[in-house]
């Protein structure tokens, strides 16, 4: 009992010291703070590659916008695709478009500027939307995995399991959860005092990169951020893996070899995209003060802010016969209207 009481006392003493030290540093920081804008360094340490990177990133961005816009338009115009599977995909395309648009235009400016600055408010807004679209995507991918699990493992009861009410609840909760967590985290981050250097050694105003400029103790924020990351990233990821494990067992029981191969191919593609997104995002946000080099952090950020929005339309749509059929039908209809 005495040992337990001593442990509790030591913990409370540590917390008290953290609070008093943080308050003292914060007061000094607020007196010295004069940061009104930030400088995004991007890939400025590789000036000889910036022109090539600008061209490559611009092409990727345009392809991402085109692919996701096509998905949203096709699903909106073809009423036969107004079922949960494709409506989830439509929401995912909205998220991917927003995510890519939040990061890429600013990054292209950074690649073409010797000194790329972003205002305090602009940095706040960019961080907010990065977290909003990233968090919402985590929940949406989890909901989509559950939808596929219900469709493949319980095909007869699927219309009951995934009815319109359940679909709307899952989509609403995904967006609402992302909004609540984002608002709390972004408001907290920008309540910290910023003093001294205003150079963000990153491609965007992501939370871990901005926190490196804070001149106060962030012990409690790190606890909150770790807990939030587990809830937003790791929990949906575990649910996705469990769903796909059940799906794979169902696939193995299929009598048709061709059907098994097709299903395995689809699952592998989905899991590749999910692992790329969740893996790099968790490595970034689970450790706000990680020991990864700045260049490694930038590459991990590119994986989920650049590659995932590009790959998802290809993986979730172009491999789907119904989507291909809908695209061809709408194109033929457009050609007919154009010629008449």
PDB file of N, CA and C in Angstrom, residues 73 92 100 121 124 149 156 163 174 185 189 209 223 233 258 276 288 290 327 338:
ATOM      1  N   UNK A  73     -18.984  12.323 -60.326  1.00  0.00           N
ATOM      2  CA  UNK A  73     -19.970  12.646 -61.361  1.00  0.00           C
ATOM      3  C   UNK A  73     -20.717  11.417 -61.836  1.00  0.00           C
ATOM      4  N   UNK A  92     -15.705   9.076 -50.280  1.00  0.00           N
ATOM      5  CA  UNK A  92     -14.255   8.948 -50.223  1.00  0.00           C
ATOM      6  C   UNK A  92     -13.588   9.841 -51.267  1.00  0.00           C
ATOM      7  N   UNK A 100      -6.203  16.396 -51.101  1.00  0.00           N
ATOM      8  CA  UNK A 100      -5.189  16.746 -52.089  1.00  0.00           C
ATOM      9  C   UNK A 100      -5.148  18.252 -52.346  1.00  0.00           C
ATOM     10  N   UNK A 121      -2.935  32.501 -39.862  1.00  0.00           N
ATOM     11  CA  UNK A 121      -4.289  32.007 -40.111  1.00  0.00           C
ATOM     12  C   UNK A 121      -4.340  30.987 -41.230  1.00  0.00           C
ATOM     13  N   UNK A 124      -3.142  27.752 -39.876  1.00  0.00           N
ATOM     14  CA  UNK A 124      -4.217  27.207 -39.044  1.00  0.00           C
ATOM     15  C   UNK A 124      -5.259  26.506 -39.925  1.00  0.00           C
ATOM     16  N   UNK A 149     -17.643  -6.426 -45.843  1.00  0.00           N
ATOM     17  CA  UNK A 149     -17.795  -7.610 -44.985  1.00  0.00           C
ATOM     18  C   UNK A 149     -19.250  -8.082 -44.977  1.00  0.00           C
ATOM     19  N   UNK A 156     -27.285 -12.580 -48.053  1.00  0.00           N
ATOM     20  CA  UNK A 156     -28.745 -12.660 -48.001  1.00  0.00           C
ATOM     21  C   UNK A 156     -29.349 -11.587 -47.090  1.00  0.00           C
ATOM     22  N   UNK A 163     -28.894  -0.970 -44.607  1.00  0.00           N
ATOM     23  CA  UNK A 163     -30.014  -0.225 -45.190  1.00  0.00           C
ATOM     24  C   UNK A 163     -29.670   1.263 -45.255  1.00  0.00           C
ATOM     25  N   UNK A 174     -18.863   9.529 -39.578  1.00  0.00           N
ATOM     26  CA  UNK A 174     -17.494   9.683 -40.087  1.00  0.00           C
ATOM     27  C   UNK A 174     -17.122  11.152 -40.198  1.00  0.00           C
ATOM     28  N   UNK A 185      -8.249  19.543 -31.676  1.00  0.00           N
ATOM     29  CA  UNK A 185      -6.794  19.475 -31.800  1.00  0.00           C
ATOM     30  C   UNK A 185      -6.212  20.752 -32.390  1.00  0.00           C
ATOM     31  N   UNK A 189      -3.563  23.358 -30.634  1.00  0.00           N
ATOM     32  CA  UNK A 189      -2.226  23.605 -31.197  1.00  0.00           C
ATOM     33  C   UNK A 189      -1.972  25.100 -31.376  1.00  0.00           C
ATOM     34  N   UNK A 209       4.993  18.918 -37.383  1.00  0.00           N
ATOM     35  CA  UNK A 209       5.983  19.890 -37.845  1.00  0.00           C
ATOM     36  C   UNK A 209       5.798  21.241 -37.165  1.00  0.00           C
ATOM     37  N   UNK A 223      -0.225  13.528 -24.770  1.00  0.00           N
ATOM     38  CA  UNK A 223      -1.095  12.458 -24.277  1.00  0.00           C
ATOM     39  C   UNK A 223      -2.415  12.458 -25.047  1.00  0.00           C
ATOM     40  N   UNK A 233      -6.988   6.473 -35.958  1.00  0.00           N
ATOM     41  CA  UNK A 233      -6.217   5.730 -36.950  1.00  0.00           C
ATOM     42  C   UNK A 233      -6.168   4.233 -36.646  1.00  0.00           C
ATOM     43  N   UNK A 258     -12.125 -18.913 -60.352  1.00  0.00           N
ATOM     44  CA  UNK A 258     -12.083 -17.574 -60.940  1.00  0.00           C
ATOM     45  C   UNK A 258     -12.616 -16.531 -59.970  1.00  0.00           C
ATOM     46  N   UNK A 276      -1.009   1.603 -46.878  1.00  0.00           N
ATOM     47  CA  UNK A 276      -0.188   2.761 -47.241  1.00  0.00           C
ATOM     48  C   UNK A 276      -0.650   3.991 -46.478  1.00  0.00           C
ATOM     49  N   UNK A 288       4.563  12.723 -32.193  1.00  0.00           N
ATOM     50  CA  UNK A 288       4.737  14.121 -32.583  1.00  0.00           C
ATOM     51  C   UNK A 288       6.193  14.563 -32.579  1.00  0.00           C
ATOM     52  N   UNK A 290       8.925  12.527 -33.131  1.00  0.00           N
ATOM     53  CA  UNK A 290       9.606  11.323 -33.573  1.00  0.00           C
ATOM     54  C   UNK A 290      11.049  11.619 -33.964  1.00  0.00           C
ATOM     55  N   UNK A 327     -19.404   4.515 -66.755  1.00  0.00           N
ATOM     56  CA  UNK A 327     -18.614   5.515 -67.483  1.00  0.00           C
ATOM     57  C   UNK A 327     -18.874   5.418 -68.984  1.00  0.00           C
ATOM     58  N   UNK A 338     -24.512  15.021 -78.310  1.00  0.00           N
ATOM     59  CA  UNK A 338     -23.641  15.950 -79.032  1.00  0.00           C
ATOM     60  C   UNK A 338     -23.880  15.909 -80.543  1.00  0.00           C
TER      61      UNK A 338
END
